[in-house]
């Protein structure tokens, strides 16, 4: 293997040219490239070794540990490339159905680079491990992965990902303390081995750039105490507040109507027609069709707000039309507008209807 002369300096943070120069130098180290290949093979083999909790909701313990170890050894530059290869290889070797969606690669890269920023050429402590795991769960697993999943479901599957957000968020929050402990335990075992193999380094007492002597190949700094427990609980509380705020904003600004099935759309549109006829006496003698144009469900709330278009059907024009009344009542916003453009019905009003989510009772009704 080709050996190169490289620095063994530890850095207090990754915000320096020297840090990134050392990270880039790992690409010229054959030994590091071989280790990266081994880490890729391990990650791919463990990627689908999961514990199923519910449909589309699994726990993977092994792959994140291997990801963290590899990022610690060869740094963010190699870690980013390894994440791209492992993501593509994982799909090719273990396809889980559907099509390959490239943006998911960015989630893999973000996770690998984040671990590297915390662990590569750094003095690894329990606090650093907890902060790394918290950042991974909040910024990568919850926020970034949710955004990419919304993109995937909208672009590829044509439906909303909103129904899957909450279980995934709860899973990541609940597993954060456990994953932090497991990662700390794993690194406490792995770090002495990587130091003996001169894959990772420690800061010498005299400030020179040399590896630590054999007698100090321990990870005594990776021991939990009360302050780390307090940190875990504090970050867990911060995560809960961030997630509640994020989900509240998401549910307040993203309509759930895009996730309706054809049957659900027909039932909800029919229910809206019933509400309009019950709450208003303007259209007692008319044949109505209502279409839900948007629906917003309060996060952890008891109500759903529906913005509804009210159409009056021209019964004479309906005769001989290629769609019957039942079909028209199950149409989406855009298709209902197309029927109106054909002259079969005319938009007569707009209504805002708030229903109790559990009982279906009308909470408020406003029509213009």
Coordinates of C-alpha atoms in Angstrom, one line a residue:
X1 CA 0.0 0.0 0.0
X2 CA 1.2 3.5 -0.8
X3 CA 2.0 5.4 2.3
X4 CA 2.0 9.2 2.5
X5 CA 3.4 11.6 5.0
X6 CA 0.4 13.3 6.7
X7 CA -0.4 15.3 9.7
X8 CA -1.8 13.7 12.9
X9 CA -3.1 17.0 14.3
X10 CA -6.3 17.1 16.2
X11 CA -8.6 20.1 15.6
X12 CA -11.0 21.8 18.0
X13 CA -13.4 22.4 15.2
X14 CA -13.6 21.7 11.4
X15 CA -13.5 25.4 10.5
X16 CA -10.0 25.7 9.2
X17 CA -8.1 25.1 6.0
X18 CA -5.7 22.7 7.6
X19 CA -8.6 20.4 8.7
X20 CA -10.0 20.2 5.1
X21 CA -6.5 19.8 3.7
X22 CA -5.9 16.8 5.9
X23 CA -9.4 15.4 5.0
X24 CA -8.6 15.8 1.3
X25 CA -5.2 14.1 1.8
X26 CA -7.1 10.9 2.8
X27 CA -8.0 10.4 -0.8
X28 CA -4.3 9.8 -1.6
X29 CA -3.9 7.3 1.2
X30 CA -4.4 3.7 -0.2
X31 CA -4.9 2.4 3.3
X32 CA -7.8 4.8 3.9
X33 CA -9.4 3.9 0.5
X34 CA -9.3 0.2 1.4
X35 CA -10.9 0.9 4.8
X36 CA -13.5 3.1 3.0
X37 CA -14.3 0.2 0.7
X38 CA -14.7 -2.1 3.7
X39 CA -17.0 0.4 5.4
X40 CA -19.1 0.7 2.3
X41 CA -19.5 -3.1 2.1
X42 CA -20.5 -3.2 5.8
X43 CA -23.0 -0.4 5.4
X44 CA -24.6 -1.9 2.4
X45 CA -24.9 -5.3 4.0
X46 CA -26.4 -3.8 7.2
X47 CA -28.6 -1.2 5.4
X48 CA -31.6 -3.4 5.2
X49 CA -31.0 -5.3 8.4
X50 CA -33.8 -3.5 10.3
X51 CA -36.3 -4.1 13.0
X52 CA -39.8 -3.3 11.6
X53 CA -42.0 -1.2 13.8
X54 CA -44.9 -0.5 11.4
X55 CA -45.4 -0.1 7.6
X56 CA -42.6 2.1 6.3
X57 CA -41.2 2.5 9.9
X58 CA -38.0 0.6 10.8
X59 CA -35.1 0.8 13.2
X60 CA -31.6 0.2 11.8
X61 CA -28.9 -0.1 14.5
X62 CA -25.8 -1.4 12.7
X63 CA -25.4 0.9 9.7
X64 CA -25.3 4.2 11.7
X65 CA -22.6 2.7 13.9
X66 CA -20.5 1.7 10.9
X67 CA -21.2 5.1 9.3
X68 CA -19.9 6.9 12.4
X69 CA -16.8 4.8 12.7
X70 CA -15.9 5.2 9.0
X71 CA -16.4 9.0 9.2
X72 CA -14.2 9.2 12.3
X73 CA -11.4 7.4 10.5
X74 CA -11.3 8.9 7.0
X75 CA -13.0 12.3 7.4
X76 CA -15.7 14.2 5.6
X77 CA -14.3 14.2 2.0
X78 CA -14.0 10.4 1.8
X79 CA -17.1 10.0 3.8
X80 CA -19.2 12.0 1.3
X81 CA -17.9 9.8 -1.6
X82 CA -18.4 6.6 0.4
X83 CA -22.0 7.7 1.2
X84 CA -22.7 8.1 -2.6
X85 CA -21.3 4.7 -3.4
X86 CA -23.1 2.9 -0.6
X87 CA -26.4 4.5 -1.4
X88 CA -26.3 3.5 -5.1
X89 CA -24.8 0.1 -4.3
X90 CA -27.5 -0.5 -1.7
X91 CA -30.3 0.2 -4.2
X92 CA -28.7 -2.0 -6.9
X93 CA -28.0 -4.9 -4.6
X94 CA -31.1 -4.7 -2.4
X95 CA -33.8 -2.9 -4.3
X96 CA -36.9 -2.3 -2.2
X97 CA -39.3 -1.6 -5.0
X98 CA -40.1 1.7 -6.8
X99 CA -37.6 3.8 -8.6
X100 CA -34.2 5.1 -7.5
X101 CA -34.7 8.7 -6.3
X102 CA -31.4 10.5 -6.5
X103 CA -32.1 13.2 -3.8
X104 CA -32.1 10.5 -1.1
X105 CA -28.3 10.3 -1.7
X106 CA -28.0 13.8 -0.2
X107 CA -29.5 12.4 3.0
X108 CA -26.8 9.7 3.1
X109 CA -24.1 12.2 2.3
X110 CA -25.3 14.7 5.0
X111 CA -25.3 12.0 7.6
X112 CA -21.8 10.8 6.8
X113 CA -20.3 14.3 6.6
X114 CA -22.1 15.3 9.8
X115 CA -20.5 12.4 11.7
X116 CA -17.1 13.3 10.2
X117 CA -17.4 16.9 11.3
X118 CA -17.9 15.8 14.9
X119 CA -15.5 12.9 15.0
X120 CA -12.7 13.2 12.5
X121 CA -9.4 14.5 14.0
X122 CA -11.2 15.4 17.1
X123 CA -11.0 14.6 20.8
X124 CA -14.1 12.4 21.1
X125 CA -16.0 12.8 24.3
X126 CA -19.5 11.7 25.5
X127 CA -20.7 15.3 25.0
X128 CA -19.5 15.3 21.4
X129 CA -21.2 12.0 20.7
X130 CA -24.5 13.2 22.1
X131 CA -24.3 16.4 20.1
X132 CA -23.5 14.4 16.9
X133 CA -26.4 12.0 17.5
X134 CA -28.8 14.9 18.2
X135 CA -27.8 16.8 15.1
X136 CA -28.1 13.6 13.0
X137 CA -31.6 12.9 14.3
X138 CA -33.0 16.4 14.1
X139 CA -31.3 17.9 11.0
X140 CA -30.8 14.8 8.9
X141 CA -33.3 12.1 9.9
X142 CA -36.2 14.4 10.8
X143 CA -35.9 17.6 8.7
X144 CA -33.8 16.7 5.6
X145 CA -35.2 13.2 5.2
X146 CA -38.8 14.4 5.6
X147 CA -38.3 17.1 3.0
X148 CA -36.8 14.6 0.5
X149 CA -39.5 12.1 1.3
X150 CA -42.2 14.7 0.6
X151 CA -40.5 15.5 -2.7
X152 CA -40.4 11.8 -3.5
X153 CA -44.0 11.1 -2.7
X154 CA -45.2 14.2 -4.6
X155 CA -43.0 13.7 -7.7
X156 CA -43.0 9.9 -8.0
X157 CA -46.0 8.6 -6.2
X158 CA -48.3 11.6 -6.6
X159 CA -49.5 11.8 -3.0
X160 CA -48.7 13.5 0.2
X161 CA -46.1 12.2 2.7
X162 CA -47.8 14.0 5.6
X163 CA -49.4 10.9 7.0
X164 CA -45.9 9.4 7.6
X165 CA -44.2 12.4 9.1
X166 CA -45.4 12.0 12.7
X167 CA -44.5 8.3 13.3
X168 CA -41.0 8.9 11.9
X169 CA -40.5 12.0 14.0
X170 CA -41.6 10.2 17.2
X171 CA -39.3 7.3 16.4
X172 CA -36.3 9.5 16.0
X173 CA -37.0 11.5 19.2
X174 CA -37.6 8.4 21.3
X175 CA -34.5 6.6 19.9
X176 CA -32.2 9.6 20.4
X177 CA -31.1 8.8 24.0
X178 CA -30.7 5.1 23.2
X179 CA -28.8 5.7 20.0
X180 CA -26.5 8.1 21.9
X181 CA -25.7 5.6 24.5
X182 CA -25.1 2.8 22.0
X183 CA -22.9 5.0 19.8
X184 CA -20.9 6.0 22.9
X185 CA -20.5 2.4 23.9
X186 CA -19.5 1.3 20.4
X187 CA -16.9 4.1 20.0
X188 CA -15.4 3.3 23.5
X189 CA -14.6 -0.2 22.1
X190 CA -13.6 0.8 18.6
X191 CA -11.4 3.9 19.4
X192 CA -8.6 2.0 21.3
X193 CA -8.4 -0.4 18.3
X194 CA -8.2 2.4 15.7
X195 CA -5.5 4.2 17.8
X196 CA -3.4 1.1 17.9
X197 CA -3.7 0.8 14.2
X198 CA -2.8 4.5 13.8
X199 CA -6.1 5.2 12.1
X200 CA -7.1 7.8 14.7
X201 CA -5.0 10.0 16.9
X202 CA -4.9 11.7 20.3
X203 CA -3.5 15.0 21.3
X204 CA 0.0 14.6 22.8
X205 CA 0.8 16.3 26.1
X206 CA 3.7 18.2 24.7
X207 CA 1.8 19.6 21.7
X208 CA 3.8 17.8 19.0
X209 CA 2.2 16.0 16.2
X210 CA 2.7 12.4 17.2
X211 CA 0.4 9.5 18.0
X212 CA -0.2 8.7 21.7
X213 CA 2.0 5.9 23.2
X214 CA 0.5 2.4 23.5
X215 CA -0.2 2.7 27.2
X216 CA -2.7 5.5 26.5
X217 CA -4.7 3.6 23.8
X218 CA -7.9 3.9 25.9
X219 CA -11.1 5.8 25.6
X220 CA -11.5 6.8 29.2
X221 CA -13.2 10.0 28.1
X222 CA -16.2 8.0 26.9
X223 CA -17.9 7.4 30.2
X224 CA -21.4 8.6 31.1
X225 CA -22.0 10.7 34.2
X226 CA -24.8 12.8 35.5
X227 CA -24.0 15.9 33.4
X228 CA -24.3 13.8 30.3
X229 CA -27.7 12.5 31.4
X230 CA -28.8 16.1 32.0
X231 CA -27.5 17.0 28.5
X232 CA -29.5 14.1 26.9
X233 CA -32.7 15.2 28.6
X234 CA -32.1 18.9 27.7
X235 CA -31.5 18.1 24.1
X236 CA -34.5 15.8 24.0
X237 CA -36.7 18.6 25.3
X238 CA -35.2 21.0 22.7
X239 CA -35.9 18.4 20.0
X240 CA -39.5 18.0 21.1
X241 CA -40.0 21.8 21.0
X242 CA -38.4 22.1 17.6
X243 CA -40.4 19.2 16.2
X244 CA -43.7 20.5 17.6
X245 CA -43.0 23.9 16.1
X246 CA -42.1 22.4 12.8
X247 CA -45.1 20.1 12.6
X248 CA -47.4 22.9 13.7
X249 CA -46.1 25.0 10.9
X250 CA -46.3 22.2 8.4
X251 CA -49.8 21.2 9.2
X252 CA -51.0 24.8 9.2
X253 CA -49.5 25.5 5.7
X254 CA -49.8 22.2 3.9
X255 CA -53.1 20.8 2.7
X256 CA -53.9 17.2 3.4
X257 CA -56.4 17.0 0.6
X258 CA -53.6 16.0 -1.9
X259 CA -53.3 12.7 0.0
X260 CA -57.0 11.7 -0.4
X261 CA -57.8 8.5 -2.3
X262 CA -60.6 8.6 -4.8
X263 CA -63.0 7.1 -2.3
X264 CA -62.0 9.5 0.4
X265 CA -62.4 12.4 -1.9
X266 CA -65.9 11.3 -2.9
X267 CA -66.9 10.9 0.8
X268 CA -65.5 14.2 1.9
X269 CA -67.0 16.1 -1.0
X270 CA -70.3 14.5 -0.3
X271 CA -70.1 15.4 3.3
X272 CA -69.3 19.0 2.4
X273 CA -72.4 19.1 0.2
X274 CA -74.5 17.9 3.1
X275 CA -73.0 20.6 5.3
X276 CA -73.8 23.4 2.8
X277 CA -77.4 22.2 2.4
X278 CA -77.8 22.0 6.2
X279 CA -76.2 25.3 7.0
X280 CA -77.7 27.4 4.2
X281 CA -81.1 27.7 2.7
X282 CA -80.0 29.4 -0.5
X283 CA -79.8 26.2 -2.6
X284 CA -82.7 24.2 -1.3
X285 CA -84.0 23.5 -4.8
X286 CA -80.6 23.2 -6.6
X287 CA -78.4 20.2 -7.3
X288 CA -75.1 21.0 -5.7
X289 CA -71.6 19.7 -6.1
X290 CA -68.9 20.7 -3.7
X291 CA -65.2 20.2 -4.1
X292 CA -62.6 20.4 -1.3
X293 CA -59.9 22.7 -2.6
X294 CA -57.7 22.5 0.5
X295 CA -57.9 21.0 4.0
X296 CA -55.8 21.9 7.0
X297 CA -55.7 19.7 10.1
X298 CA -54.5 21.3 13.3
X299 CA -51.5 19.5 14.7
X300 CA -52.5 17.9 17.9
X301 CA -55.8 19.8 17.5
X302 CA -59.4 18.5 17.2
X303 CA -60.5 20.4 14.0
X304 CA -59.9 20.3 10.3
X305 CA -60.6 23.4 8.1
X306 CA -61.9 22.8 4.6
X307 CA -61.9 25.4 1.9
X308 CA -64.7 24.3 -0.4
X309 CA -65.9 25.4 -3.9
X310 CA -69.7 25.2 -4.2
X311 CA -71.1 24.5 -7.7
X312 CA -74.7 24.5 -8.9
X313 CA -75.4 21.7 -11.5
X314 CA -77.3 22.4 -14.7
X315 CA -79.4 19.3 -14.8
X316 CA -80.4 19.8 -18.5
X317 CA -76.7 20.0 -19.5
X318 CA -75.9 17.0 -17.4
X319 CA -78.2 14.8 -19.5
X320 CA -76.0 13.1 -22.1
X321 CA -72.7 14.2 -20.5
X322 CA -70.0 11.6 -20.2
X323 CA -69.9 11.8 -16.4
X324 CA -72.8 11.2 -14.1
X325 CA -73.5 13.2 -10.9
X326 CA -71.9 10.6 -8.6
X327 CA -68.7 10.8 -10.6
X328 CA -68.6 14.6 -10.6
X329 CA -69.0 14.6 -6.8
X330 CA -65.8 12.6 -6.5
X331 CA -63.7 14.9 -8.7
X332 CA -60.6 16.8 -7.5
X333 CA -60.3 20.6 -7.7
X334 CA -58.8 20.8 -11.2
X335 CA -61.2 18.2 -12.7
X336 CA -64.2 19.9 -11.2
X337 CA -63.1 23.2 -12.8
X338 CA -62.8 21.4 -16.1
X339 CA -66.5 20.1 -15.8
X340 CA -67.5 23.7 -15.0
X341 CA -65.7 24.9 -18.1
X342 CA -67.8 22.5 -20.1
X343 CA -70.9 24.3 -18.9
X344 CA -72.2 21.4 -16.8
X345 CA -72.2 23.4 -13.6
X346 CA -71.4 26.9 -12.4
X347 CA -69.4 28.0 -9.4
X348 CA -71.9 29.7 -7.0
X349 CA -70.0 30.2 -3.8
X350 CA -66.9 29.5 -1.7
X351 CA -67.3 28.1 1.8
X352 CA -64.9 27.6 4.8
X353 CA -66.1 24.7 6.9
X354 CA -64.5 23.6 10.1
X355 CA -65.3 20.1 11.4
X356 CA -64.5 18.3 14.5
X357 CA -61.9 15.7 13.3
X358 CA -63.2 12.9 15.5
X359 CA -66.9 13.4 15.4
X360 CA -67.4 15.1 12.1
X361 CA -69.6 17.8 13.7
X362 CA -69.7 21.3 12.3
X363 CA -67.7 23.7 14.4
X364 CA -68.0 26.7 12.1
X365 CA -69.5 27.6 8.7
X366 CA -68.9 30.6 6.5
X367 CA -70.0 30.9 2.9
X368 CA -69.6 33.8 0.4

